[in-house]
Each structure stands twice: as C-alpha cells, then as structure tokens.
Short mmCIF file of C-alpha atoms in Angstrom, two decimals:
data_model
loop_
_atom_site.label_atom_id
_atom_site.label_comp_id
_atom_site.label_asym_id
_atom_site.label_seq_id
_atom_site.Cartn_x
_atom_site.Cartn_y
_atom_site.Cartn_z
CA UNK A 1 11.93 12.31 -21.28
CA UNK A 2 15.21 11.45 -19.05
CA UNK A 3 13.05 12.19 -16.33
CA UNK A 4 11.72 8.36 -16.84
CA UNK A 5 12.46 5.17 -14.61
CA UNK A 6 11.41 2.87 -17.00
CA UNK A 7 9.51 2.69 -20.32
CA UNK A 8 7.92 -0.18 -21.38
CA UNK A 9 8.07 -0.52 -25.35
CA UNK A 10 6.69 -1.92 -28.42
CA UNK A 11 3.80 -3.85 -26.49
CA UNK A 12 0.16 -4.13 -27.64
CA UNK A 13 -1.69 -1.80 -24.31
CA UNK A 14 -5.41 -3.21 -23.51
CA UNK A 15 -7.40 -2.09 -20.62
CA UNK A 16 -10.82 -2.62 -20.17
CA UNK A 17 -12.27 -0.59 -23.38
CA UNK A 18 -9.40 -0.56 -25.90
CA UNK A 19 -6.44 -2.09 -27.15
CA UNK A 20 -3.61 -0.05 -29.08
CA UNK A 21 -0.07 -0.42 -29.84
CA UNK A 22 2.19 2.44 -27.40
CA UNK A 23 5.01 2.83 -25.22
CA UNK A 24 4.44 3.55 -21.38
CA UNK A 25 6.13 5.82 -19.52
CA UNK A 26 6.86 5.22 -15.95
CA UNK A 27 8.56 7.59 -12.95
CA UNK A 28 8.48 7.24 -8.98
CA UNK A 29 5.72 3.94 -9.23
CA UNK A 30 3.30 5.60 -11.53
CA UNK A 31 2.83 5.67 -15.02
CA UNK A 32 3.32 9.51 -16.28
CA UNK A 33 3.05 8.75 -19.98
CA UNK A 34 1.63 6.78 -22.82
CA UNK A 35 2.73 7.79 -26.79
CA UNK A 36 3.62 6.01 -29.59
CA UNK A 37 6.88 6.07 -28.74
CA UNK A 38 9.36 7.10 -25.39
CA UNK A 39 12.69 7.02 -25.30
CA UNK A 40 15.18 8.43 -22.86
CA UNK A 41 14.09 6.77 -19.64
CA UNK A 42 16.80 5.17 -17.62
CA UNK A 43 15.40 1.77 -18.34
CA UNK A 44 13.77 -0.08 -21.16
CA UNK A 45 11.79 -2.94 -21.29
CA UNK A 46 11.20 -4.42 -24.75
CA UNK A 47 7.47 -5.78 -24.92
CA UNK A 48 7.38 -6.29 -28.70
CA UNK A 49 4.89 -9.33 -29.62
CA UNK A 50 3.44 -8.95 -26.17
CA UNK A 51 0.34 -7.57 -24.21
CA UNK A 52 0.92 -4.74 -21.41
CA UNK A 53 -2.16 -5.13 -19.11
CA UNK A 54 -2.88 -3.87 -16.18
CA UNK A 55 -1.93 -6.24 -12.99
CA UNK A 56 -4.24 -8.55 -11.67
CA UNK A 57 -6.00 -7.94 -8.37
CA UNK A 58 -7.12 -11.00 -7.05
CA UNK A 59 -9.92 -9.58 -4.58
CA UNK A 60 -10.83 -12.54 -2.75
CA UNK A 61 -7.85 -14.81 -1.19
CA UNK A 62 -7.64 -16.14 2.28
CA UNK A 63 -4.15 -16.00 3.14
CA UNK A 64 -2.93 -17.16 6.84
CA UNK A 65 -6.13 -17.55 8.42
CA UNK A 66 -7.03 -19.62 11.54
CA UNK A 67 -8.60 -22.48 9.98
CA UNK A 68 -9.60 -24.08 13.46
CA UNK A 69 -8.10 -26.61 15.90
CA UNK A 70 -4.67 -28.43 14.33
CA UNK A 71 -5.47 -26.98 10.84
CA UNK A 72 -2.56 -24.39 9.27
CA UNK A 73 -3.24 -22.96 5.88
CA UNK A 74 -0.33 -23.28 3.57
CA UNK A 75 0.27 -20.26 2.35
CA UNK A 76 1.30 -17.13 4.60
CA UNK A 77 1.99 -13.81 3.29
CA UNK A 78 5.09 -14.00 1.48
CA UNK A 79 4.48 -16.97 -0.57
CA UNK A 80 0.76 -16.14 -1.14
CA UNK A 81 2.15 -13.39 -2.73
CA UNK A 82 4.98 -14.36 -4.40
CA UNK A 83 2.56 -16.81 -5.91
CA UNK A 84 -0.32 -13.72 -6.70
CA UNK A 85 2.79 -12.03 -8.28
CA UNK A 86 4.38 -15.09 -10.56
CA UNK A 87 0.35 -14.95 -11.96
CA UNK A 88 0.36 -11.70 -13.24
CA UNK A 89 -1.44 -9.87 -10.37
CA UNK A 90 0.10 -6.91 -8.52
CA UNK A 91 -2.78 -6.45 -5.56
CA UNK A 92 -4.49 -8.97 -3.58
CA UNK A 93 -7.44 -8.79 -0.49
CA UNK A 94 -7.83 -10.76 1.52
CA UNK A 95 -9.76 -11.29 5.33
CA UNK A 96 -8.99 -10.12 8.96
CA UNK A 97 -11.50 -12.80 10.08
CA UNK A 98 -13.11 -11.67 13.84
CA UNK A 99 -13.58 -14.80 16.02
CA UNK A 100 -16.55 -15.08 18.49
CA UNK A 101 -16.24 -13.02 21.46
CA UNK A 102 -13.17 -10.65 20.22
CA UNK A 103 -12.77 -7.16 19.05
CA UNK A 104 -13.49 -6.60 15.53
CA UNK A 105 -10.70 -4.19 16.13
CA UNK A 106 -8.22 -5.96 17.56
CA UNK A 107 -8.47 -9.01 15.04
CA UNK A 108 -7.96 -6.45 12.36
CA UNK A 109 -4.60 -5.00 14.35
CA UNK A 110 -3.31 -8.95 14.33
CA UNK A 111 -3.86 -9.96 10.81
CA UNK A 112 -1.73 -6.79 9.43
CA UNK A 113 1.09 -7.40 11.67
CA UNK A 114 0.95 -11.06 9.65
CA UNK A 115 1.02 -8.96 6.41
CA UNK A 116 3.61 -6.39 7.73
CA UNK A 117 6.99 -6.63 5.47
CA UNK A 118 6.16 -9.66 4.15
CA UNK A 119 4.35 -9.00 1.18
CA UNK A 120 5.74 -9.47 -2.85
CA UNK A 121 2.85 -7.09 -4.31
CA UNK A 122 0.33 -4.77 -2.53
CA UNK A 123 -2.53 -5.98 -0.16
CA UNK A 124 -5.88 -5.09 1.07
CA UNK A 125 -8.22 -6.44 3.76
CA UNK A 126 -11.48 -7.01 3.97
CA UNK A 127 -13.27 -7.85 7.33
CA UNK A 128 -15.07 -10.88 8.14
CA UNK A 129 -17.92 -10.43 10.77
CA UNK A 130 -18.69 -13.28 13.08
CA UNK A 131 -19.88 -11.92 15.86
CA UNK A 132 -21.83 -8.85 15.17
CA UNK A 133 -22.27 -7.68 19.14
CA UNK A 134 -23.79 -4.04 19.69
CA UNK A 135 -20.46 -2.43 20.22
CA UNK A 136 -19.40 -3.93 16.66
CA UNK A 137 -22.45 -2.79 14.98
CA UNK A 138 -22.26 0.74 16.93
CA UNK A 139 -18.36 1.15 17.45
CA UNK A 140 -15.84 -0.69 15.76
CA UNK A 141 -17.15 -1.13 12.33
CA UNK A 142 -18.16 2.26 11.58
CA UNK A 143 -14.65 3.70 13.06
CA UNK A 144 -13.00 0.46 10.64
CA UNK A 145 -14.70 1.93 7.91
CA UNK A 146 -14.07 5.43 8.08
CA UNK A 147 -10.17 3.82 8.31
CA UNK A 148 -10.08 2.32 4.74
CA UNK A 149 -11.83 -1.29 4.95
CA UNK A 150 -14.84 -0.68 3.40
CA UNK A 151 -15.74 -3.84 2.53
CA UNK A 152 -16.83 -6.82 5.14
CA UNK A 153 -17.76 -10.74 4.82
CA UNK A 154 -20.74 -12.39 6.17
CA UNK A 155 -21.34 -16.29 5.51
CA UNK A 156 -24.77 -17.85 5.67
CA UNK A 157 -23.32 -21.39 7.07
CA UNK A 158 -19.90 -22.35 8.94
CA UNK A 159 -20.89 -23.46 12.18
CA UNK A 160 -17.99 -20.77 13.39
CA UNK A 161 -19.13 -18.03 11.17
CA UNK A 162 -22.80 -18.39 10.38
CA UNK A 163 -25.12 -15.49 10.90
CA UNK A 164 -29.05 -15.69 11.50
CA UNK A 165 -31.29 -13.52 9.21
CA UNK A 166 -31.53 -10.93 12.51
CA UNK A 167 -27.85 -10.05 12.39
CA UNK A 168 -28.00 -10.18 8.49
CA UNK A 169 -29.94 -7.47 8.65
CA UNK A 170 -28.42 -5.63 11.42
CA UNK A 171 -25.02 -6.06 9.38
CA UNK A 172 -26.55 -4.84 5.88
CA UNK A 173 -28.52 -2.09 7.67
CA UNK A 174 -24.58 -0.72 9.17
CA UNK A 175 -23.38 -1.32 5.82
CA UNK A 176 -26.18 1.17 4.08
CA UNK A 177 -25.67 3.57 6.58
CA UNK A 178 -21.59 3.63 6.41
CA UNK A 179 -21.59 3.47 2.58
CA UNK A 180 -19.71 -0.07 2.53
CA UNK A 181 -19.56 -2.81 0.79
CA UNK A 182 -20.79 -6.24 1.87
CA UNK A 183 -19.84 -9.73 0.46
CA UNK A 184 -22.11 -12.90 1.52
CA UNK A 185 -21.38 -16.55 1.02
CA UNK A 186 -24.67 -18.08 0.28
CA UNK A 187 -25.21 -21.29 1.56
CA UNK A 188 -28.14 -22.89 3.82
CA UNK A 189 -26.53 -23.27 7.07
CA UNK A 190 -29.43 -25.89 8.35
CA UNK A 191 -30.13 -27.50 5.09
CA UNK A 192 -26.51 -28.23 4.89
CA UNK A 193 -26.04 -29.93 8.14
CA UNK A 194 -29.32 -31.52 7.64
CA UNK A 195 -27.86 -33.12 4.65
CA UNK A 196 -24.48 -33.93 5.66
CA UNK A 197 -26.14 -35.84 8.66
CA UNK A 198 -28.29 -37.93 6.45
CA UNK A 199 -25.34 -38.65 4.82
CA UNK A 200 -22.59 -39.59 7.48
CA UNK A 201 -26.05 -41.74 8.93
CA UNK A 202 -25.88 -44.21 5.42
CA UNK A 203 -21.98 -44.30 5.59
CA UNK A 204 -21.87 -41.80 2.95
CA UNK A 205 -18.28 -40.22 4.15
CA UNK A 206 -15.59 -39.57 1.50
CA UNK A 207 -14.87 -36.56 0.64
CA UNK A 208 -17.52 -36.72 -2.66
CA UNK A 209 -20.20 -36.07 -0.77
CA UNK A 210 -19.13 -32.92 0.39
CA UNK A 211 -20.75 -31.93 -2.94
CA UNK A 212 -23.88 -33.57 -2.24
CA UNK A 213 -24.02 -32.13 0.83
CA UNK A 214 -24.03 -28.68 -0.49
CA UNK A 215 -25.99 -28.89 -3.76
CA UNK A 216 -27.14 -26.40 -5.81
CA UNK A 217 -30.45 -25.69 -4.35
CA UNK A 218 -28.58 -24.76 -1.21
CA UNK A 219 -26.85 -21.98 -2.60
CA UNK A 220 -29.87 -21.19 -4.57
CA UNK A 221 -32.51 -20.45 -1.51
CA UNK A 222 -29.01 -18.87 0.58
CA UNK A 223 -28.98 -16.11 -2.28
CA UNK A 224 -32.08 -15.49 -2.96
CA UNK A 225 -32.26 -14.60 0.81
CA UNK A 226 -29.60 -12.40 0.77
CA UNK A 227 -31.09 -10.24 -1.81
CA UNK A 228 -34.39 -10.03 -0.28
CA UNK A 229 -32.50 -8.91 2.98
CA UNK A 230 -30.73 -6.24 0.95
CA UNK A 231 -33.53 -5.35 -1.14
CA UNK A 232 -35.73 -4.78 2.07
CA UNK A 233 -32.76 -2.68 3.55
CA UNK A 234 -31.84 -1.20 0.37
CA UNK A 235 -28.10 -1.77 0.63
CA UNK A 236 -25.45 -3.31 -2.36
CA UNK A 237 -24.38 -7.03 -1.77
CA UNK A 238 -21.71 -8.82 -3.55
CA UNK A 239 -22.67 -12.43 -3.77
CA UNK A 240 -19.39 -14.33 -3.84
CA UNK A 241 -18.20 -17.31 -5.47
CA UNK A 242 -21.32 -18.16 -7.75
CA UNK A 243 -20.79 -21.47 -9.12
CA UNK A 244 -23.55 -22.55 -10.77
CA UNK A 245 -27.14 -21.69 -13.00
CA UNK A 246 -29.26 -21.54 -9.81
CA UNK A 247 -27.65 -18.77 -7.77
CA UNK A 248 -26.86 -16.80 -10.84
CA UNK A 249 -30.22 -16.72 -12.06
CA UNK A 250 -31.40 -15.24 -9.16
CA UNK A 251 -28.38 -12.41 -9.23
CA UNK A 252 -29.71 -11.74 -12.73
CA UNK A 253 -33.03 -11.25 -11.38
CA UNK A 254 -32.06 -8.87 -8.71
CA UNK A 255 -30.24 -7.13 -11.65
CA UNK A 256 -33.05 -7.21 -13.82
CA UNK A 257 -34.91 -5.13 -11.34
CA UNK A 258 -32.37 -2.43 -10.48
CA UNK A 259 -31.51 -3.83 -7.65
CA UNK A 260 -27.66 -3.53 -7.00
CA UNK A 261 -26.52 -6.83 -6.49
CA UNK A 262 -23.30 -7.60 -8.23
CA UNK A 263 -21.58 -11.23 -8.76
CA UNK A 264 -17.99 -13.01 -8.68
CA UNK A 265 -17.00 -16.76 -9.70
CA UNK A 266 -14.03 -18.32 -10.25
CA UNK A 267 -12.15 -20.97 -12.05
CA UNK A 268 -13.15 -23.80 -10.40
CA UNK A 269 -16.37 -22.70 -11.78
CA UNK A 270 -15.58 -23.02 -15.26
CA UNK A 271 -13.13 -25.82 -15.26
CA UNK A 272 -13.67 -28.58 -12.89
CA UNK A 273 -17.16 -30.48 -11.89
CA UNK A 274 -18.33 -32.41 -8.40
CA UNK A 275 -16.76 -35.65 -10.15
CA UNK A 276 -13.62 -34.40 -9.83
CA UNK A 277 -14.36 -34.83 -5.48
CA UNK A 278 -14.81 -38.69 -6.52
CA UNK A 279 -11.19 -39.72 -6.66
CA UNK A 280 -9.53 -42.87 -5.25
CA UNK A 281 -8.78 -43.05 -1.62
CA UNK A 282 -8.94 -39.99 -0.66
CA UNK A 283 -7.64 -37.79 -3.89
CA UNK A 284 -11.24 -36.26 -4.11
CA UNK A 285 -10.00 -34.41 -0.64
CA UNK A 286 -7.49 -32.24 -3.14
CA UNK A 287 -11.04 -30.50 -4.34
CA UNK A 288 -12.97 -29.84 -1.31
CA UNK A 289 -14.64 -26.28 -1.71
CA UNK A 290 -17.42 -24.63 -0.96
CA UNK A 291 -19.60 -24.16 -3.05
CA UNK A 292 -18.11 -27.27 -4.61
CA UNK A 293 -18.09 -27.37 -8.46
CA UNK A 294 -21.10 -28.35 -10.49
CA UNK A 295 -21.39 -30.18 -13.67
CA UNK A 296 -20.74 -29.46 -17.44
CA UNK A 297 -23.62 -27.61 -17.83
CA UNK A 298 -23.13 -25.30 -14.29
CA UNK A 299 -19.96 -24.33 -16.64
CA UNK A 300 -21.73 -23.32 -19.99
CA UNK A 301 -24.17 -21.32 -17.68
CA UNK A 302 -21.36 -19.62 -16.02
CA UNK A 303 -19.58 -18.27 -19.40
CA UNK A 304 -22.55 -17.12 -20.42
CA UNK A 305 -23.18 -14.90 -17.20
CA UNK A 306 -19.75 -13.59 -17.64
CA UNK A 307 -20.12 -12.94 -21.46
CA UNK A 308 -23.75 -11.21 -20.35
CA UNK A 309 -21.99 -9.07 -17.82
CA UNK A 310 -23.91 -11.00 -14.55
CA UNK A 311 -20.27 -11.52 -13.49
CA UNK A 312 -18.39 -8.31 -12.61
CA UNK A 313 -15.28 -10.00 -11.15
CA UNK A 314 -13.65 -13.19 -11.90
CA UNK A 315 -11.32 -14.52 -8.35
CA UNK A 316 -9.85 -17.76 -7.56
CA UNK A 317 -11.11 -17.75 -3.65
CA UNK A 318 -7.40 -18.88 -2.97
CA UNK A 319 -7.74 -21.39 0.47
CA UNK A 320 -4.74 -23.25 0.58
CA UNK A 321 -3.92 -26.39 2.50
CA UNK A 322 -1.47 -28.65 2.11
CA UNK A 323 -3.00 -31.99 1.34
CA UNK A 324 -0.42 -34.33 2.52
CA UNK A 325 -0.15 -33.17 6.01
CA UNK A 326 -1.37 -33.72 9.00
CA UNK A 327 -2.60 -30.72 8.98
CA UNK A 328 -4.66 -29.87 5.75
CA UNK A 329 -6.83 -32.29 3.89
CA UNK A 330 -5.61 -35.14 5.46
CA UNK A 331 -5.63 -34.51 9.08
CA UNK A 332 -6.29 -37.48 11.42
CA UNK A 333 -10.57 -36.65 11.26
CA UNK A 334 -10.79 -36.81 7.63
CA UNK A 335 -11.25 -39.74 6.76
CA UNK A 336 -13.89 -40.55 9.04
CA UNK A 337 -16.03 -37.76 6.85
CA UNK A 338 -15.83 -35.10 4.47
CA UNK A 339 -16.82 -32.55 6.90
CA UNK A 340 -13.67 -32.62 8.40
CA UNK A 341 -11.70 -31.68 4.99
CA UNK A 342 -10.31 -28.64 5.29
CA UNK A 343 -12.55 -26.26 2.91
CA UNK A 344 -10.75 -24.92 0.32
CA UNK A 345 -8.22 -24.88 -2.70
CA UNK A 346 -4.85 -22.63 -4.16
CA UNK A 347 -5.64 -20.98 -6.96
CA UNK A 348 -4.16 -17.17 -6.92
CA UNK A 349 -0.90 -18.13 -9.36
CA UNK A 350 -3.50 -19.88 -11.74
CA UNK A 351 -6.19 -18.06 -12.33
CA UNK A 352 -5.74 -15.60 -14.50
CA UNK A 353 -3.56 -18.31 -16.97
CA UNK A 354 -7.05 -19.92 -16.92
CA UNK A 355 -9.17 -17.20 -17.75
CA UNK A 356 -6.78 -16.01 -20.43
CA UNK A 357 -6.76 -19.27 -22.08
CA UNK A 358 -10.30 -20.21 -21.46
CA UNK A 359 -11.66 -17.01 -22.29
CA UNK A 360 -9.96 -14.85 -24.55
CA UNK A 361 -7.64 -17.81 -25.88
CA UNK A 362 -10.73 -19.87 -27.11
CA UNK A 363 -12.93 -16.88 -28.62
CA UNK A 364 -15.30 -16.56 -24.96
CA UNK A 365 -14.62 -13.07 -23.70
CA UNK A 366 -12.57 -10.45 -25.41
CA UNK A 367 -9.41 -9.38 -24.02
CA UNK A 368 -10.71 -6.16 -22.89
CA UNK A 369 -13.52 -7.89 -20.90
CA UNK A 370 -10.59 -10.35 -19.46
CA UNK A 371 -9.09 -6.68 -18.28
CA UNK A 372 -12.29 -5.90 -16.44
CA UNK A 373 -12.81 -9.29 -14.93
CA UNK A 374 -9.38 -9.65 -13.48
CA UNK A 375 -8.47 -5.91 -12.50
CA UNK A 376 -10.36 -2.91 -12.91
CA UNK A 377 -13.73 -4.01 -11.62
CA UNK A 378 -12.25 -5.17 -8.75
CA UNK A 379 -11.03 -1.88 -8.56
CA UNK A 380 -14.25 -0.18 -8.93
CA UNK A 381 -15.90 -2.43 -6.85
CA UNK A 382 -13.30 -2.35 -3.77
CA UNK A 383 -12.36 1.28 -3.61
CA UNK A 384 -8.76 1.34 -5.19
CA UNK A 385 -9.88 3.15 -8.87
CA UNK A 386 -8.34 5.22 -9.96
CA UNK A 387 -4.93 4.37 -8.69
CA UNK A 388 -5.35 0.92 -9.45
CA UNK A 389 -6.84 -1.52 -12.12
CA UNK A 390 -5.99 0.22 -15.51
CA UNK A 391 -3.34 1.72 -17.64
CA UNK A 392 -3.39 5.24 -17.77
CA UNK A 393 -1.38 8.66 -16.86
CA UNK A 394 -1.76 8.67 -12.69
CA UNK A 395 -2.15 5.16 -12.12
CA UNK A 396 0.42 3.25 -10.22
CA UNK A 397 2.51 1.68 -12.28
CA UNK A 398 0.87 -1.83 -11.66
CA UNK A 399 1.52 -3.78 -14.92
CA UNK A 400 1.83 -7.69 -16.24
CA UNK A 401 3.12 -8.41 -19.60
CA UNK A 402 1.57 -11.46 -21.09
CA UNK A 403 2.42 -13.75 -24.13
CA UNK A 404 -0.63 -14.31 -25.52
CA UNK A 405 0.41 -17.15 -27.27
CA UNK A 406 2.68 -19.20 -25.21
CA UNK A 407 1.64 -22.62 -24.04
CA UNK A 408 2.26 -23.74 -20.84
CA UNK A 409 0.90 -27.31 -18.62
CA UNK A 410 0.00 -26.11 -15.29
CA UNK A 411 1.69 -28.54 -12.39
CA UNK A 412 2.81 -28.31 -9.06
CA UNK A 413 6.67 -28.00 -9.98
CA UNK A 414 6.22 -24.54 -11.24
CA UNK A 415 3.86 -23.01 -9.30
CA UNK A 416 4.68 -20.69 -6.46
CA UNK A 417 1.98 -21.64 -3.23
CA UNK A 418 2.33 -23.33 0.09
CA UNK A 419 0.39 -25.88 -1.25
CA UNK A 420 2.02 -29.27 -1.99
CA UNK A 421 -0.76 -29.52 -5.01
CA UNK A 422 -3.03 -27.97 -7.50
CA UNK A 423 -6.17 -28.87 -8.70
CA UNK A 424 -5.07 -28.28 -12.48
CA UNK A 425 -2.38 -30.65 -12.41
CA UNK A 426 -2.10 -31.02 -16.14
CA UNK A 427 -3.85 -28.55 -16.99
CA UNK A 428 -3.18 -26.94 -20.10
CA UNK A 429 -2.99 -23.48 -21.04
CA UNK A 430 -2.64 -21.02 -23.88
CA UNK A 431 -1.69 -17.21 -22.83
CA UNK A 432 1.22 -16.73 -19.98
CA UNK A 433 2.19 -13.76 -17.73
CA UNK A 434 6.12 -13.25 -18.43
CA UNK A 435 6.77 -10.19 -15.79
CA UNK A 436 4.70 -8.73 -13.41
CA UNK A 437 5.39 -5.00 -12.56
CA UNK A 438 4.12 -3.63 -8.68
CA UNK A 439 4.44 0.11 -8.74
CA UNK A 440 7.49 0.42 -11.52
CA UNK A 441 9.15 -2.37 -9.63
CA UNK A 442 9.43 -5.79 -11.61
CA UNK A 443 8.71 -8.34 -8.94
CA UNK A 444 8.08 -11.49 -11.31
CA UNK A 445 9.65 -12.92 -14.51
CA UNK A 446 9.93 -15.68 -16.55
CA UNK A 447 9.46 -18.29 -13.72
CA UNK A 448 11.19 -16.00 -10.85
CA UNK A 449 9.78 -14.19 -8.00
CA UNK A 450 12.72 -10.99 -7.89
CA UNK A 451 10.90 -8.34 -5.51
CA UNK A 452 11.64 -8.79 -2.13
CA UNK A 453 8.98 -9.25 0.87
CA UNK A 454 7.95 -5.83 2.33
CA UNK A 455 8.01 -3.99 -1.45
CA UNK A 456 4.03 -4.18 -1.50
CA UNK A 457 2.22 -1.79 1.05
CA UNK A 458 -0.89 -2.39 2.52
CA UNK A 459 -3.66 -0.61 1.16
CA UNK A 460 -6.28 1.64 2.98
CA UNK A 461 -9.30 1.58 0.66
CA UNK A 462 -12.01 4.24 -0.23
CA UNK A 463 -16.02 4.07 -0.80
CA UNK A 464 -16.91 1.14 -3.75
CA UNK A 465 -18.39 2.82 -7.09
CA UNK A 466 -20.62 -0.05 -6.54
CA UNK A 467 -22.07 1.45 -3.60
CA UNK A 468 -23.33 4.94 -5.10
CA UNK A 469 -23.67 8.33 -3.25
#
C-alpha cells in the first residue's frame, strides 16, 4: 500500500466498543486502513506495547477570553493548544463569549481572528449568549447556526452573564426550533450573592469561602430549573460541569424520564475537595472554580454517575490565570474577598492523564468507556462524528498513542499552559500520552510540542446526535 503517509504499527487499537491488536493506515489526514498488518507506507511509526486511541477533544475550554477589567487569561491560542496537544487531545471548543450590548455576530468574527493561524490542533466554538436582544433571538443566532456553531452557553449567575428564567426560555425555545445544542451553568444567581454578602458582612473573605458561597444546594435548585425550562419547551440541555451528588441526581431524574438531558464533569470533580480552597495566605486562590469542588463523598458519587453512564463527557473546563500576577488570582482586589478571584483553573494538558489513571488505571471505567468520555461523545454530542472521535476507515487521522503503564508526577515544570501553576502539583499518575497525531500530522511527543501554530483548522460543526431529528 505505497500509496500510505504513515502507518502506525504493532499498537493495541481501542475506541469506544472494542479493543484489538492492528496496524492503521493513514493517507492525506485520514485514516484509509486498518489490518493486521500494513506495510509499504512512506512512514512507520512503531506502537508496539502501546494503545492507539483516538485524540482527545476537550469540548469545553475557555481560551483568551475577556475576563473583565485588568484580568488577562493565561493561555491564548497557541499555548492552549500546544498544551491540549502535549495531553493527548487533537480538537478543542471553546467560547466566542457576546458582551452586553454587541452583535452576537460580530463577537463571533473577533474571537476567530484570535484563533486564526495560531492553533497546534483543530478548534471549534461554541457561543456564549449574554444578551439575548430580539435581533439575536430572530437574526443572528439562527443565521450562526445554519453556519456551523450549533451549540451555545447560557449561565444561570455571573453578574455579566446571568440570564432570567424569561430569556432562558426564549433561548431554549430558539434552540428547539434551530435544532441546536444548548449548554447551561447551573448556579443560583441570587442565592449566591445572597450568600457571599452574608459572608464578606462576618469578615468571611479568603478565598475558602468562595466554596461556601456556592454550595451544593445552589447548583442543585439552578439545575433542576433548567430542566424544567427544557422539559416545558421540549428542547436537549447539556448541564455542564456537574460536580457533585445533588445536581447529578436530578440529571438522572430527567434521564429517568426520557427527558434528554445529558451531563459533563471534570477532574476537579473527582480529585480535589473545597479544602483544598483553605490554603495559607492566599494558596486556596490557586483553586477558585465554579462550581468549586465538593468533598470525598461528591467524588464517590461522581464515579459512579460516570460508571452508570449519567456522564456522557468528561472535560477539564480549562480557565487559566496566572496566579502570581497582577493580573490573575492575585490582582490588587483579591484579597479583600474571594469574589474578586479570578474564576477558574488550567486543566486541558491534564486531564485526560487523570482520567486514564483514575479510571481505567485503578479498575473504575474500562478503557473503552475512557474512549467515549474523552472523544467520541463529544463528538456525537457537538456535531463533528463521524470525522472525528474514533478510529476507523474515513475518519481524520486524529490519533494519541498512550503508555498505559508509564508513571509520571504531574508539576508545573512539564506542563505546557500559560499558567504559572497547576492544581495537581504532585499529582501522581499512571497511563501517559507519548505522541499526539492531528490529521496524520504528529504535533506532540515525548515532552515536545513539534506542529507548528496554524496546522489545526477551525472547525464548522453540524446538528448534535444529541439533539434528534
């Protein structure tokens, strides 16, 4: 088959319903064939003792995003996804974000030329609807759609961002009618600020009680909301970020009932707690999220919604700041409370390492259901199957090749990010991506980023298989 770029060889394949010893075949940034054996091509890559799965796609990051007054997020495009890439993912999305009072359009238009020849591995966007006006609702997000981002945001707090239960609605019901896809951060916008209030009124200020500020109740009542506004418009909602018992349960209701409301969480989810935000000085700052992370037993409940299938994608909700700065997590106003911590950790270059060790690596999840958590139902669920999140004859030729048994400690030195930190400092880890593959092109291995910025494309999307006909 001289006809071949490359052939990857020897390597155990697994995608998300087998796993089988064979050869792939590779030409013009698609894979062409799979046998037990191909030789001829004009390059070989030996993947004997290794795993050939299909590239991670990471589909919630916020990359470059206004963060508000004096407040730069660390990562832009090319390092966000030179990072993405040195973690075994070959496609990331993230979110044009529309601020008040401007064109949905236009803030769409700005964010790719951000993205434009910068990027390691292939992007996506999603939108991110703050100001749902008439012409929005009527004009630009239909016409958005119909142009490949079928998928939007909508937060339930964020002073900047929050939406009342009127323009939920009015967003879901465009959603329904264009056949998209909506994601919703559930949290209480009131109960929060009625909380942190109470709290900066006793003194309570470091950055610990940004968790108590946002407990689990919050995010409870926020998504059981959501899915009585989508079950009363009859529209699909992905409820991001679930990072706890509470708000699962009540996806797992909605599921029980046939109603189609899907779920994502992410590592901080099953690896870190709220006493991690209770550091000295002002170290807590480093783990500022929302939702923040939960306790032992918000962990335990989480792995089993992912072993039960509540879970259909696993993403690390990649925020980055730099933490040492004047402008990240300790700007001049943090100290004076944790509302004025930047919201947000890095995370795209370590997620998968944690799933693979924490799942499959310790007997949780199987590593076809790893396959399906970190690439092909994000695929499925964002419009890019079949041409990405699997191996198979068609599909570009978006592969990672891991070791599943090399130990590594995660720590800053070798990670990829903006960021000046990570919140797995330490942290350590049994299963390692060795090369990561972005349409036939090998753009990360062993330690080095080797594609250049402006190989990945960004990616037009079509209608989720979440969303039905």
């Amino acid at each position: 088959m001289s006809e071949l770029d490359l052939a990857i060889r020897g390597g155990t394949i697994v995608t998300a319903s087998d796993m089988y010893r064979g050869d792939v075949g590779i030409a013009d940034g698609r894979i062409v064939a799979i046998s037990n054996e191909i030789t001829g091509a004009r390059q070989e890559i030996d993947a004997e003792g290794l795993w050939v799965m299909p590239g991670g796609i990471d589909s919630h990051v916020h990359i470059a995003q206004d963060s508000g007054p004096d407040i730069v997020m660390a990562d832009d495009f090319a390092s966000a996804t030179a990072s993405a890439a040195a973690g075994g993912n070959s496609t990331v999305m993230s979110f044009a974000l529309q601020k008040r009072g401007q064109s949905l359009r236009q803030s769409v238009e700005d964010y790719r030329k951000l993205a434009e020849n910068q990027c390691f591995i292939d992007t996506s966007f999603h939108l991110i609807i703050s100001d749902p006006t008439p012409a929005v609702l009527g004009q630009e997000l239909p016409a958005l759609v119909k142009d490949g981002y079928t998928s939007f945001k909508v937060f339930m707090t964020y002073d900047d961002l929050v939406l009342n239960d009127r323009e939920l609605l009015a967003v879901f019901d465009v959603a329904r009618r264009e056949k998209a896809l909506v994601m919703v951060h559930c949290e209480g916008y009131d109960t929060i600020r009625f909380l942190a209030e109470r709290l900066e009124q006793e003194g309570k200020v470091a950055p610990f009680y940004h968790a108590v500020s946002r407990p689990e109740v919050v995010e409870r009542e926020a998504a059981h909301r959501a899915i009585s506004h989508a079950q009363l418009v009859d529209v699909p909602i992905m409820i991001v970020h679930v990072s706890g018992a509470e708000a699962m349960e009540q996806v797992r209701w909605a599921q029980q009932r046939g109603l189609k409301v899907y779920a994502e969480t992410c590592p901080q989810y099953i690896t870190l707690t709220a006493e991690d935000l209770d550091g000295l000085d002002m170290e807590g700052a480093k783990y500022v999220c929302s939702p923040p992370p939960r306790d032992v037993m918000s962990q335990k409940a989480i792995w089993e919604g992912l072993s039960q299938g509540v879970f259909q994608t696993f993403s690390s909700d990649h925020c980055p700041f730099r933490y040492d700065s004047p402008q990240g997590k300790l700007n001049p106003k943090a100290r004076s409370s944790f509302r004025w911590v930047p919201n947000g950790i890095p995370g795209v270059e370590t997620r998968l390492p944690i799933l693979f060790s924490e799942g499959i690596s310790k007997g949780r999840i199987t590593p076809q259901a790893f396959v399906a958590l970190s690439a092909t139902n994000h695929a499925r669920m964002y419009g890019l199957y079949p041409r990405k999140g699997s191996i198979g004859i068609g599909f570009d030729a978006d592969i990672c090749l891991w070791d599943p048994n090399r130990k590594e400690t995660l720590r800053q030195e070798i990670l990829h990010h903006g960021a000046d930190y990570t919140p797995w400092e330490g942290f350590e880890v049994k299963g390692w991506p060795v090369a990561t593959f972005v349409r036939g092109k090998l753009v990360y291995r062993d330690g080095q980023v080797l594609g250049e910025p402006g190989h990945g494309q960004i990616i037009s999307r079509g209608v989720s298989e979440y969303v039905g006909n």
